[in-house]
Short mmCIF file of C-alpha atoms in Angstrom, two decimals:
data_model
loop_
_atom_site.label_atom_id
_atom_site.label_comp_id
_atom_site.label_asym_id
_atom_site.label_seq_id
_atom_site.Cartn_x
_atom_site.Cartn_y
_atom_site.Cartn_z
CA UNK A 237 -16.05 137.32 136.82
CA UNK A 238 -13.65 135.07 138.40
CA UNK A 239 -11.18 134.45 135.53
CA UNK A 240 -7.34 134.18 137.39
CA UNK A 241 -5.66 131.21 136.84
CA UNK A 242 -7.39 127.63 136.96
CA UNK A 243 -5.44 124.20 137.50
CA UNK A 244 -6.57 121.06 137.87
CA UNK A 245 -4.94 117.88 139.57
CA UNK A 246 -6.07 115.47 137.13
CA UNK A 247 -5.87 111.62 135.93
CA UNK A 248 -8.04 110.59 132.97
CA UNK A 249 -9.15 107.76 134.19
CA UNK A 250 -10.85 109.21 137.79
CA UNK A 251 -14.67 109.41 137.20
CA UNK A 252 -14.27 112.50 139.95
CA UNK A 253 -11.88 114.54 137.65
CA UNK A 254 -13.77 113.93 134.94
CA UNK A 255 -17.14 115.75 136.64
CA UNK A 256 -14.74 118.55 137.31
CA UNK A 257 -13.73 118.89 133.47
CA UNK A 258 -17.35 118.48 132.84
CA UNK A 259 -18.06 121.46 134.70
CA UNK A 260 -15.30 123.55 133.53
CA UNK A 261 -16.41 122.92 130.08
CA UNK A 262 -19.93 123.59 130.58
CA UNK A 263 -18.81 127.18 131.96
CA UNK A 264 -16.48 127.38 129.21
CA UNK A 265 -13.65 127.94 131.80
CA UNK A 266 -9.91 128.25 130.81
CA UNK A 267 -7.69 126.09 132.85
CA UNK A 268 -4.27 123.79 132.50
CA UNK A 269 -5.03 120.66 133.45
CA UNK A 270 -1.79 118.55 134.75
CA UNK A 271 -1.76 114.71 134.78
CA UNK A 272 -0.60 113.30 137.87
CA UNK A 273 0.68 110.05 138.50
CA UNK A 274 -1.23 108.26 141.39
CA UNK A 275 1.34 105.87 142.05
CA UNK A 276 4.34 108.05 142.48
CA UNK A 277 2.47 111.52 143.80
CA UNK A 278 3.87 114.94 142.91
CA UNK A 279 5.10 117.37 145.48
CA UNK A 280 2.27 119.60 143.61
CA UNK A 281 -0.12 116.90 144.66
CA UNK A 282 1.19 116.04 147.89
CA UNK A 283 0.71 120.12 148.78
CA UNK A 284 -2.51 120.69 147.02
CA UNK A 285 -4.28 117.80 148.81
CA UNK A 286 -2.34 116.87 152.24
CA UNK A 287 -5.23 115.45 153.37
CA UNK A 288 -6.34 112.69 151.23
CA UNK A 289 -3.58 113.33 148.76
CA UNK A 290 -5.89 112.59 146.05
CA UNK A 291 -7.23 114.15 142.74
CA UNK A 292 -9.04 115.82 141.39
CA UNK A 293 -7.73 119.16 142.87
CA UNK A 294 -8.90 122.33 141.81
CA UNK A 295 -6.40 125.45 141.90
CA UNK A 296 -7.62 128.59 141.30
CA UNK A 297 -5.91 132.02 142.33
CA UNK A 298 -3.50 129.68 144.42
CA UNK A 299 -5.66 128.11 146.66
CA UNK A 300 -6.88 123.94 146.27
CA UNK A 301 -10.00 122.88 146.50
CA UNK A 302 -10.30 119.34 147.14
CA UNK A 303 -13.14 116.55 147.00
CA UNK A 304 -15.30 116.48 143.66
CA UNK A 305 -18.52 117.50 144.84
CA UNK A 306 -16.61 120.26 146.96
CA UNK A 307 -14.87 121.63 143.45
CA UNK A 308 -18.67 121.14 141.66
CA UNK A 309 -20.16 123.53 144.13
CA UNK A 310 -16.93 126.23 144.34
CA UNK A 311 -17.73 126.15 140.59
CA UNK A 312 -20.83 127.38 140.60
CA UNK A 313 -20.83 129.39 142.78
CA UNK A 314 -17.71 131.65 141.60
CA UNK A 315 -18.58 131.19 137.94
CA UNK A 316 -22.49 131.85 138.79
CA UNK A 317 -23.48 133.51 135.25
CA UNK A 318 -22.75 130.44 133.16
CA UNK A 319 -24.83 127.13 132.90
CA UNK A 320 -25.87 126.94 136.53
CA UNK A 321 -25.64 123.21 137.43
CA UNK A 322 -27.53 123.12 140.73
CA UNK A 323 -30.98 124.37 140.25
CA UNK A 324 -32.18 128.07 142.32
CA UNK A 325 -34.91 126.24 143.94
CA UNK A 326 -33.57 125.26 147.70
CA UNK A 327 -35.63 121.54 147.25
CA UNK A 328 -34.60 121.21 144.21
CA UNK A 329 -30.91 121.75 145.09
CA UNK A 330 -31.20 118.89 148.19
CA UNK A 331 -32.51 116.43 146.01
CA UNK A 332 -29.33 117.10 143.49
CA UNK A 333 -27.42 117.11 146.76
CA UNK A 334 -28.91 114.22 148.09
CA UNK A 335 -28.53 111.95 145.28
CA UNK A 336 -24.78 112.77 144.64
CA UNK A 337 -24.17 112.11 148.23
CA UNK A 338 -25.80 108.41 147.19
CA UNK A 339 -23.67 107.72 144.36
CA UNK A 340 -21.08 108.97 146.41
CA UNK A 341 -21.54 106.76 149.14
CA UNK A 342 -22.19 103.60 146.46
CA UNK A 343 -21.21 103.67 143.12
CA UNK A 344 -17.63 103.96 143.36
CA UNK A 345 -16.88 101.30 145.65
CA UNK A 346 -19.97 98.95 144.67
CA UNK A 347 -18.43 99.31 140.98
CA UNK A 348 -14.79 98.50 142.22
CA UNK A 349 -16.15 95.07 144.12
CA UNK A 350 -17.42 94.31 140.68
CA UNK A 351 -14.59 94.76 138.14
CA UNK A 352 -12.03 93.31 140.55
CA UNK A 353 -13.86 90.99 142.79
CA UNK A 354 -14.36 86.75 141.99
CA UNK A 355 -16.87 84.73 142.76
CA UNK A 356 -19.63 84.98 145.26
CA UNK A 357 -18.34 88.69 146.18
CA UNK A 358 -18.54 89.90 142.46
CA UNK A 359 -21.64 88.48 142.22
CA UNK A 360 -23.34 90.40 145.25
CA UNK A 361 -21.51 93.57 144.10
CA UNK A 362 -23.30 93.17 140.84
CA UNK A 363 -26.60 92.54 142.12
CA UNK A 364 -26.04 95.35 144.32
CA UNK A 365 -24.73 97.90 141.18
CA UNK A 366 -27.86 97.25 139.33
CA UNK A 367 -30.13 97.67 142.37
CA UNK A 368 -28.22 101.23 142.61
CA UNK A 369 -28.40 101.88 138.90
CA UNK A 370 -31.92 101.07 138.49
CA UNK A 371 -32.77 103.80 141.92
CA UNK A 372 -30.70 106.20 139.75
CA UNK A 373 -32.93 105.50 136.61
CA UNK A 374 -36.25 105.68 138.66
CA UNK A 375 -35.45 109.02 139.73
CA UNK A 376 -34.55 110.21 136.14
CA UNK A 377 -38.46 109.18 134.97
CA UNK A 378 -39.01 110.77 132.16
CA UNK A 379 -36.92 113.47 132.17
CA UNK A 380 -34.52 114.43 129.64
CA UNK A 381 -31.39 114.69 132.52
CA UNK A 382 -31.52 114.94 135.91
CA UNK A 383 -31.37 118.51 135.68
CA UNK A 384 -34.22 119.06 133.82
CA UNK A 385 -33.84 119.93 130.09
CA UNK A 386 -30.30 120.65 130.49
CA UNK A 387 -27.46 118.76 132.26
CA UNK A 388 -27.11 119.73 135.66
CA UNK A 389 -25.11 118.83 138.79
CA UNK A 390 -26.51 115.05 139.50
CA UNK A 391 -25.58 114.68 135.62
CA UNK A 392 -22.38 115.85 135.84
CA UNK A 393 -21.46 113.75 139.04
CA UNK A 394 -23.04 110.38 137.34
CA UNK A 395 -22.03 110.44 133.88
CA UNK A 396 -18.64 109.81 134.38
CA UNK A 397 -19.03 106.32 135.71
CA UNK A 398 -20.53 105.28 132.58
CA UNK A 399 -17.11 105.31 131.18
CA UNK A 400 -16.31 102.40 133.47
CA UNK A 401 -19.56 100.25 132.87
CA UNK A 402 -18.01 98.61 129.62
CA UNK A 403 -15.11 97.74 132.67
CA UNK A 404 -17.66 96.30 134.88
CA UNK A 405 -19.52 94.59 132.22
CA UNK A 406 -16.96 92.83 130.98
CA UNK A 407 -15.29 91.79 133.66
CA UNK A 408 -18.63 90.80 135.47
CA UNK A 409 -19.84 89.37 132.30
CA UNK A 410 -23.30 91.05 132.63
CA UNK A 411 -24.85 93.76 130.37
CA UNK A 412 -26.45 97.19 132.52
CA UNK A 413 -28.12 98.02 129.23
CA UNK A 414 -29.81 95.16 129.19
CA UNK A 415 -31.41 96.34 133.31
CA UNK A 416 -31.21 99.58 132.91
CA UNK A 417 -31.99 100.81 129.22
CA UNK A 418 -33.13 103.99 129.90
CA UNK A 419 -30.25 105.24 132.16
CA UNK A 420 -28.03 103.86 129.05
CA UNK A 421 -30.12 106.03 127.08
CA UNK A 422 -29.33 108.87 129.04
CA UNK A 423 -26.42 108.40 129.07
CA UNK A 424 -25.77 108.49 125.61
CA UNK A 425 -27.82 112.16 125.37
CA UNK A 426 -25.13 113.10 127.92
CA UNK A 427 -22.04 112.39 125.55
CA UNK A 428 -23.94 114.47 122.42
CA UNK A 429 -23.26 117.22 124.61
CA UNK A 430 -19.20 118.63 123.83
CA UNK A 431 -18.42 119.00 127.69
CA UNK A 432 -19.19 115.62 128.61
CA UNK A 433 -17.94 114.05 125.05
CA UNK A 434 -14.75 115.65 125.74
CA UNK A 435 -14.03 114.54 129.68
CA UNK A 436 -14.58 110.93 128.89
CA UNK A 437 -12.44 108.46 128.36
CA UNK A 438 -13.77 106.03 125.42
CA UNK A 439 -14.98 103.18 127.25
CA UNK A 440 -12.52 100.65 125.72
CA UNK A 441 -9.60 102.77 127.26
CA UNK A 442 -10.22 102.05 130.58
CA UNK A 443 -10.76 98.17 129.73
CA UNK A 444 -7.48 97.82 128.60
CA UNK A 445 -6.17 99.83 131.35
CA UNK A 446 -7.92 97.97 134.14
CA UNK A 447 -5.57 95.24 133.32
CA UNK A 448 -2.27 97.27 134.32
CA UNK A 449 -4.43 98.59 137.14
CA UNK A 450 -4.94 95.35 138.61
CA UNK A 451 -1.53 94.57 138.56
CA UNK A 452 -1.03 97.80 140.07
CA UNK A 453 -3.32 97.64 142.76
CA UNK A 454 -1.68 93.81 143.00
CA UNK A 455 -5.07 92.21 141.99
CA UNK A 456 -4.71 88.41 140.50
CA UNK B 256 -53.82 130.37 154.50
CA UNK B 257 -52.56 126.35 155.86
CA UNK B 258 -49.83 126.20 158.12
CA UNK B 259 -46.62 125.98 157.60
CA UNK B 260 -45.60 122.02 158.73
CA UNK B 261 -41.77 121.81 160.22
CA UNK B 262 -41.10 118.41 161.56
CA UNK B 263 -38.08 116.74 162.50
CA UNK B 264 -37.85 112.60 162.87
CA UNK B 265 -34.72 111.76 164.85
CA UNK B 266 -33.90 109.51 167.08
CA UNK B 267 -33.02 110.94 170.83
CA UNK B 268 -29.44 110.39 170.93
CA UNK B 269 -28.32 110.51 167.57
CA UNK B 270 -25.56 113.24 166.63
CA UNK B 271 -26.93 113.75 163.49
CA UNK B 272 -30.16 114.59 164.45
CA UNK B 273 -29.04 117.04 166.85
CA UNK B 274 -26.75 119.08 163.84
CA UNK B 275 -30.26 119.55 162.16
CA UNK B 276 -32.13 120.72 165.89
CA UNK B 277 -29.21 123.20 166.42
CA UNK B 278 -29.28 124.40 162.87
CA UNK B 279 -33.23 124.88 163.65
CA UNK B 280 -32.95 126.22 167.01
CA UNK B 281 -30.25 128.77 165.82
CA UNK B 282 -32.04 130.22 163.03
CA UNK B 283 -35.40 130.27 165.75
CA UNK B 284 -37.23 127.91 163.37
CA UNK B 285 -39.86 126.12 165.40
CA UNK B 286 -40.80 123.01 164.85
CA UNK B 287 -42.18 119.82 165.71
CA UNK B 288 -40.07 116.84 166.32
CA UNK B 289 -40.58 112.95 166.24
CA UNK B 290 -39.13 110.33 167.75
CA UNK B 291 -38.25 107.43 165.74
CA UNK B 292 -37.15 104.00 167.16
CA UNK B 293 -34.03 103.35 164.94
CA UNK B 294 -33.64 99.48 166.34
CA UNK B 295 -37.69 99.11 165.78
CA UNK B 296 -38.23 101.58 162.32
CA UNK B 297 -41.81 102.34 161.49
CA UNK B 298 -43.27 102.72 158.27
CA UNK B 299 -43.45 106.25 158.56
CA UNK B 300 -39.97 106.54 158.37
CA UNK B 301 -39.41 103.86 155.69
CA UNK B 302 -41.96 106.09 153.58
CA UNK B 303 -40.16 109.16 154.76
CA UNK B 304 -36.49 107.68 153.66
CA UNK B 305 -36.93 104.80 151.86
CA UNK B 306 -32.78 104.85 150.36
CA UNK B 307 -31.56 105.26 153.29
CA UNK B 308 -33.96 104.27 156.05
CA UNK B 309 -32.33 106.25 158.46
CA UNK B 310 -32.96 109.55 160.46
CA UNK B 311 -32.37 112.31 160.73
CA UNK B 312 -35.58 113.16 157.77
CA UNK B 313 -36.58 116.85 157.85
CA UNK B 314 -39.54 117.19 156.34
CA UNK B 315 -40.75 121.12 155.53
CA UNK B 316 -44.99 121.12 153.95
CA UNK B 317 -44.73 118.81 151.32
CA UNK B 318 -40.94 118.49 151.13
CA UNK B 319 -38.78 115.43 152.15
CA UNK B 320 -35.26 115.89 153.03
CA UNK B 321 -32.91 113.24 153.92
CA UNK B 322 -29.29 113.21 155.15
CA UNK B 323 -27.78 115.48 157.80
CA UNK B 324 -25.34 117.84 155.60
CA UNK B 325 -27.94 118.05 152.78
CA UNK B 326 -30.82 119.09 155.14
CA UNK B 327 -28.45 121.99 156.56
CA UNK B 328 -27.81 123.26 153.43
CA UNK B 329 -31.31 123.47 152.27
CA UNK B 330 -32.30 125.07 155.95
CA UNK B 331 -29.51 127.72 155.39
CA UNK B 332 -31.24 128.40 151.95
CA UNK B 333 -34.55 128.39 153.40
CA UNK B 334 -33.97 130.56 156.42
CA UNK B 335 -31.57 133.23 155.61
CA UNK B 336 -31.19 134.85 158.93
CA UNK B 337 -28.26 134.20 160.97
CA UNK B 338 -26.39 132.23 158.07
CA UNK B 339 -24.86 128.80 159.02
CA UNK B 340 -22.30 128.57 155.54
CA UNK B 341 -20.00 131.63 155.01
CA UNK B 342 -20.42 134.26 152.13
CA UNK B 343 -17.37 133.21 150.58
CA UNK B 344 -17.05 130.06 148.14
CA UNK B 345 -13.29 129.63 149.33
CA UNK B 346 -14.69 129.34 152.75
CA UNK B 347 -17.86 127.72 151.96
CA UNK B 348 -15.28 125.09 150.26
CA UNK B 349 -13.47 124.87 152.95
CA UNK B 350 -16.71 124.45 155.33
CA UNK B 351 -17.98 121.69 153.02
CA UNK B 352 -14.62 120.37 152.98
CA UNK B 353 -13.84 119.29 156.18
CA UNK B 354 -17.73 118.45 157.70
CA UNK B 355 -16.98 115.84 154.84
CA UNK B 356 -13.45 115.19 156.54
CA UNK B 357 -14.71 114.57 159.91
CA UNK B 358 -17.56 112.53 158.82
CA UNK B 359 -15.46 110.29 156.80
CA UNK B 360 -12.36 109.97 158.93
CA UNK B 361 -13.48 110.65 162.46
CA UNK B 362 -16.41 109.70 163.57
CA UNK B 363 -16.42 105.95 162.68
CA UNK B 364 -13.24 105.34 163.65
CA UNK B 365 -13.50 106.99 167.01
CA UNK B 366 -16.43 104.65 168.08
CA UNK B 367 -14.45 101.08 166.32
CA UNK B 368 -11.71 102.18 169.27
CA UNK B 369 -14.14 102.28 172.09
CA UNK B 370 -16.14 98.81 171.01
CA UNK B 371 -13.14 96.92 169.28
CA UNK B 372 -10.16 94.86 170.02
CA UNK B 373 -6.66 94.15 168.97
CA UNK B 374 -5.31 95.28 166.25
CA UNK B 375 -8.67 96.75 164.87
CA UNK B 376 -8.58 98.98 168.09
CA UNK B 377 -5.03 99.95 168.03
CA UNK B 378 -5.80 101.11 163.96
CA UNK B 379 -8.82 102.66 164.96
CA UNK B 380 -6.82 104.79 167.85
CA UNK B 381 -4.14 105.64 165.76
CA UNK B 382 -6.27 107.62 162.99
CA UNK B 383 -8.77 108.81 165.69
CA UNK B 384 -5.72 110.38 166.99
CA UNK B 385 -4.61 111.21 163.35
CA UNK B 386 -7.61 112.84 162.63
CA UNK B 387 -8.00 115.12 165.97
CA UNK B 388 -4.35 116.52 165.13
CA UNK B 389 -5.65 117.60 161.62
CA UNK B 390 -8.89 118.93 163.21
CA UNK B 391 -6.62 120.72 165.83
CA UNK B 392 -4.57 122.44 162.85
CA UNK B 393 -7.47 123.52 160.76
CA UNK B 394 -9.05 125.37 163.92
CA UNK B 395 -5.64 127.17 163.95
CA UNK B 396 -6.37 129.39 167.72
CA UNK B 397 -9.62 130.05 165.72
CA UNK B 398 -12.69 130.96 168.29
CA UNK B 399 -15.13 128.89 165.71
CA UNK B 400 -14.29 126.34 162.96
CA UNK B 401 -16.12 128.60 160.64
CA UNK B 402 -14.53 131.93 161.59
CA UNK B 403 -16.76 134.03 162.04
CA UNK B 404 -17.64 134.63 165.96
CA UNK B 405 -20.14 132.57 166.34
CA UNK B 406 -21.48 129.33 165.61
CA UNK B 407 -21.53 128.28 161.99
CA UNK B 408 -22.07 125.41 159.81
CA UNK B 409 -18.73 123.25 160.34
CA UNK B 410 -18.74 123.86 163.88
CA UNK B 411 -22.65 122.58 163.85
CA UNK B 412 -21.32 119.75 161.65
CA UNK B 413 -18.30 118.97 164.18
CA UNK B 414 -20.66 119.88 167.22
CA UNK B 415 -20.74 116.20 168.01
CA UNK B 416 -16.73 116.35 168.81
CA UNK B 417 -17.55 118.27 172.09
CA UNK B 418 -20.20 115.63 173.59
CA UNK B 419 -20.68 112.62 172.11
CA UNK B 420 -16.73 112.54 171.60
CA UNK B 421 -16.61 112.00 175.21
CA UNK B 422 -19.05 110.39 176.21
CA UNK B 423 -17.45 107.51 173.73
CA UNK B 424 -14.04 108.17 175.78
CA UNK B 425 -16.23 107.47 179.01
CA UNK B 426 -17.38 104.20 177.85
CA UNK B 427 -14.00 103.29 176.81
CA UNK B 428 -12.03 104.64 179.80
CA UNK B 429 -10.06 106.86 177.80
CA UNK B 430 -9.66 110.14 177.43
CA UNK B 431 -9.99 110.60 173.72
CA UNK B 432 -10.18 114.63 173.69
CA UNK B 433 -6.51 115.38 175.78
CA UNK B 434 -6.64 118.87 176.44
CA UNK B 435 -2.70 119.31 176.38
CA UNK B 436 -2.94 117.27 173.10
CA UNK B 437 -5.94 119.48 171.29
CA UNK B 438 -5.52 123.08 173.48
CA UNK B 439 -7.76 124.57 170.62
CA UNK B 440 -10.62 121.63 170.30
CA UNK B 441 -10.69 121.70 174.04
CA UNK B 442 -11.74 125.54 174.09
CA UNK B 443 -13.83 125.28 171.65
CA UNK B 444 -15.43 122.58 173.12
CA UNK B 445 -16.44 124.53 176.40
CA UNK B 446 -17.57 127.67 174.02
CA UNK B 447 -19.84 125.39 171.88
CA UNK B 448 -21.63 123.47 174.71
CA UNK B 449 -22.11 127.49 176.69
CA UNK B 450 -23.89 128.35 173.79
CA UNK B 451 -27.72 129.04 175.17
CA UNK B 452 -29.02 127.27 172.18
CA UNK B 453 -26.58 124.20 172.31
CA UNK B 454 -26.49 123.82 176.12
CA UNK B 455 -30.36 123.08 175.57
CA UNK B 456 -30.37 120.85 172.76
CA UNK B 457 -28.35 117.70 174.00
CA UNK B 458 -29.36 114.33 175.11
CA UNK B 459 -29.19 113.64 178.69
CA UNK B 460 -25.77 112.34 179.72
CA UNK B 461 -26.79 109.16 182.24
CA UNK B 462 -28.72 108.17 179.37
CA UNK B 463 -26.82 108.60 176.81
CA UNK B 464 -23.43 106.79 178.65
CA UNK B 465 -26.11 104.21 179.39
CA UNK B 466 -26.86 103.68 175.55
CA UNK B 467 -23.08 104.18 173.90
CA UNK B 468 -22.12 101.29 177.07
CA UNK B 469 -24.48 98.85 175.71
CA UNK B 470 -24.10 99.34 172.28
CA UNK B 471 -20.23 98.86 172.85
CA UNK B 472 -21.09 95.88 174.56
CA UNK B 473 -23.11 94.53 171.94
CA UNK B 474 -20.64 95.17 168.75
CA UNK B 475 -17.80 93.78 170.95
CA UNK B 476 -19.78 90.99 171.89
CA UNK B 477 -20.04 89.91 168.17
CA UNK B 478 -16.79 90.71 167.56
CA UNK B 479 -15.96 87.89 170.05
CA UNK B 480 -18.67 85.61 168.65
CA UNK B 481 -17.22 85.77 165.05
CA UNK B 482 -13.32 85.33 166.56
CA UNK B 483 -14.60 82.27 168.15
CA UNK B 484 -16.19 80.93 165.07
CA UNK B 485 -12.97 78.94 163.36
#
């Protein structure tokens, strides 16, 4: 039992440090968890991540992992007694695999094009995020969660973005409830769970900090 | 008892394929493969991968697998002799960690500076070049990316460094893989293609130069279709 000291790079807006806190919840984990600014990096930053110089990082006995789906997978393996979020069965465990490697590939980016793009562009992105969302709610069916009857690692590595739909909604003045009512649904059996309630931001949070964010990023 | 079915659908010269074959091969898995036109796509493989439409699509009795990295993991699980990931999560981290890394930063960027122009091509040099120096550090006088003394999962994932690497340098009449630049790429480079297994699983060179030349040809030809369209 792996139990030396645990930091995490973290910003509470990233859907990608929120898994992590997901997951070090759901093993009920001790760790300090350090903000980070993103526009003015840390030297801790800077040395825990040369290579993308991005968060989340996880620290643990002095060494950084890096990459989200990276940190999910160090996770269980090292704490392996505790709310396993892969499954054991080696199918099982490429489907988790290959589904997070799809929302990696799409979400983020498809979701960005919506809450900061205009015009035509937001429009495709959009059509395009609901396309993506409603693939992620046909392989749900009729399950509980992804995992099964408990939350497990395609969960933890979607979840997060639901934070940010209320962001995309309203600046793409469209409603993904009203497509895709059963992911929603999800969703919302996601947040009775402690681990997940506690690594996401409320919704409205985020709205009123894309604003700054925009400015930040030097979006009109 | 029905046999057990073990197919691979690739497409001849595609690196990402051959990371699946060599992960096969080195575990002495045998198996049947497919070829797949990727520029004509059958329905077979639009059943087989219908997300991503693409190959490589590993498909093991009644199981589907899609996606290079995923389909390694699930043969390392599968076939547990001669392990491909290390024991260790640090290192399994690690291994996961920079396939990612080379995927993401490397390999696109290292074929946009053989087929593009301009500024896009002197970008596109600049972090292929950024990228190789990282790659160069990582392997650190190490005989294998993963380690260990042989062959292992990131070196499978990187494999595609020591031929198709080139073989993109050849088309663009440049030599991408400097030995004095990356000393430790360039050995490891001539120890991973004298492997018996990987020396055996490549695509033929002429034809393969062939290919990367016309595709190169093609991109940069719409590259100078879309600049001429004011």
């Amino acid at each position: 039992m792996e139990d030396n000291k645990v930091v995490l790079l973290d910003w509470w807006a990233s859907a990608f440090a929120m898994r992590v806190k997901i997951a070090l919840a759901e093993k009920g984990i001790k760790y300090e968890s350090k903000e980070q600014n993103l526009f003015n990096k840390s030297q801790e930053l800077l040395e825990a991540n040369p290579i993308h110089k991005k968060i989340p990082v996880l620290i643990h006995d002095g060494k950084s992992i890096c990459e989200s789906l990276v940190i999910l997978q160090y996770i269980d393996e090292v704490w392996h007694d505790k709310s396993p979020l892969l499954p054991s069965d080696p199918y099982r465990r490429s489907q988790a695999r290959f589904w997070a490697d799809y929302i990696d590939k799409k979400l983020y980016s498809t979701g960005r094009r919506v809450w900061t793009g205009k015009g035509e562009d937001q429009e495709v992105a959009k059509k395009e995020l609901i396309e993506l969302l409603k693939t992620m709610e046909g392989e749900l069916g009729d399950k509980h969660f992804f995992g099964g009857d408990t939350i497990g690692f395609l969960d933890v590595t979607l979840v997060p973005f639901t934070s940010w739909f209320y962001t995309y909604e309203t600046w793409g003045n469209f409603s993904i409830e009203a497509e895709c009512p059963k992911l929603i649904e999800w969703a919302k059996r996601c947040l009775e769970k402690e681990s997940v309630a506690n690594s996401l931001p409320h919704p409205h949070k985020i709205y009123e900090y894309s604003f700054e964010l925009k400015k930040k990023l030097g979006i009109e | 008892m029905a046999k057990e079915v073990i197919k691979l659908v690739g497409f001849w010269v595609s690196p990402f394929v051959f990371r699946v074959e060599w992960a096969l091969k080195l575990k002495g898995v045998e198996f049947e493969y497919i070829e797949e036109d990727i520029f004509n796509k059958t329905n077979r493989l639009l059943e087989l991968n219908p997300v991503h439409k693409k190959v490589p699509v590993f498909v093991h009795d009644q199981k589907v697998i899609a996606e290079s990295f995923v389909i390694l993991e699930y043969i390392d699980e599968t076939w547990k002799q001669n392990p491909l990931l290390p024991q260790d999560p640090y290192q399994r981290a690690m291994a996961r960690f920079w396939a990612r890394f080379v995927e993401e930063k490397l390999m696109e960027v290292a074929w946009t500076s053989i087929w593009s122009e301009g500024e896009q091509k002197e970008r596109a040099e600049k972090e292929t070049l950024e990228a190789l120096e990282k790659i160069e550090e990582q392997l650190n006088g190490k005989k294998y990316f993963g380690g260990d003394d042989k062959i292992g999962y990131l070196d499978i994932a990187i494999g595609w460094i020591s031929y198709w690497l080139p073989i993109f340098g050849e088309v663009g009449s440049i030599e991408i893989l400097d030995p004095k630049k990356f000393p430790g790429i360039s050995a490891w480079k001539t120890r991973f293609l004298d492997d018996p297994v990987i020396k055996d699983s490549l695509p033929p060179r002429d034809k393969s130069l062939e290919y990367f030349h016309k595709r190169s040809q093609e991109l940069n030809s719409r590259l100078a279709h879309r600049e001429n369209k004011v």
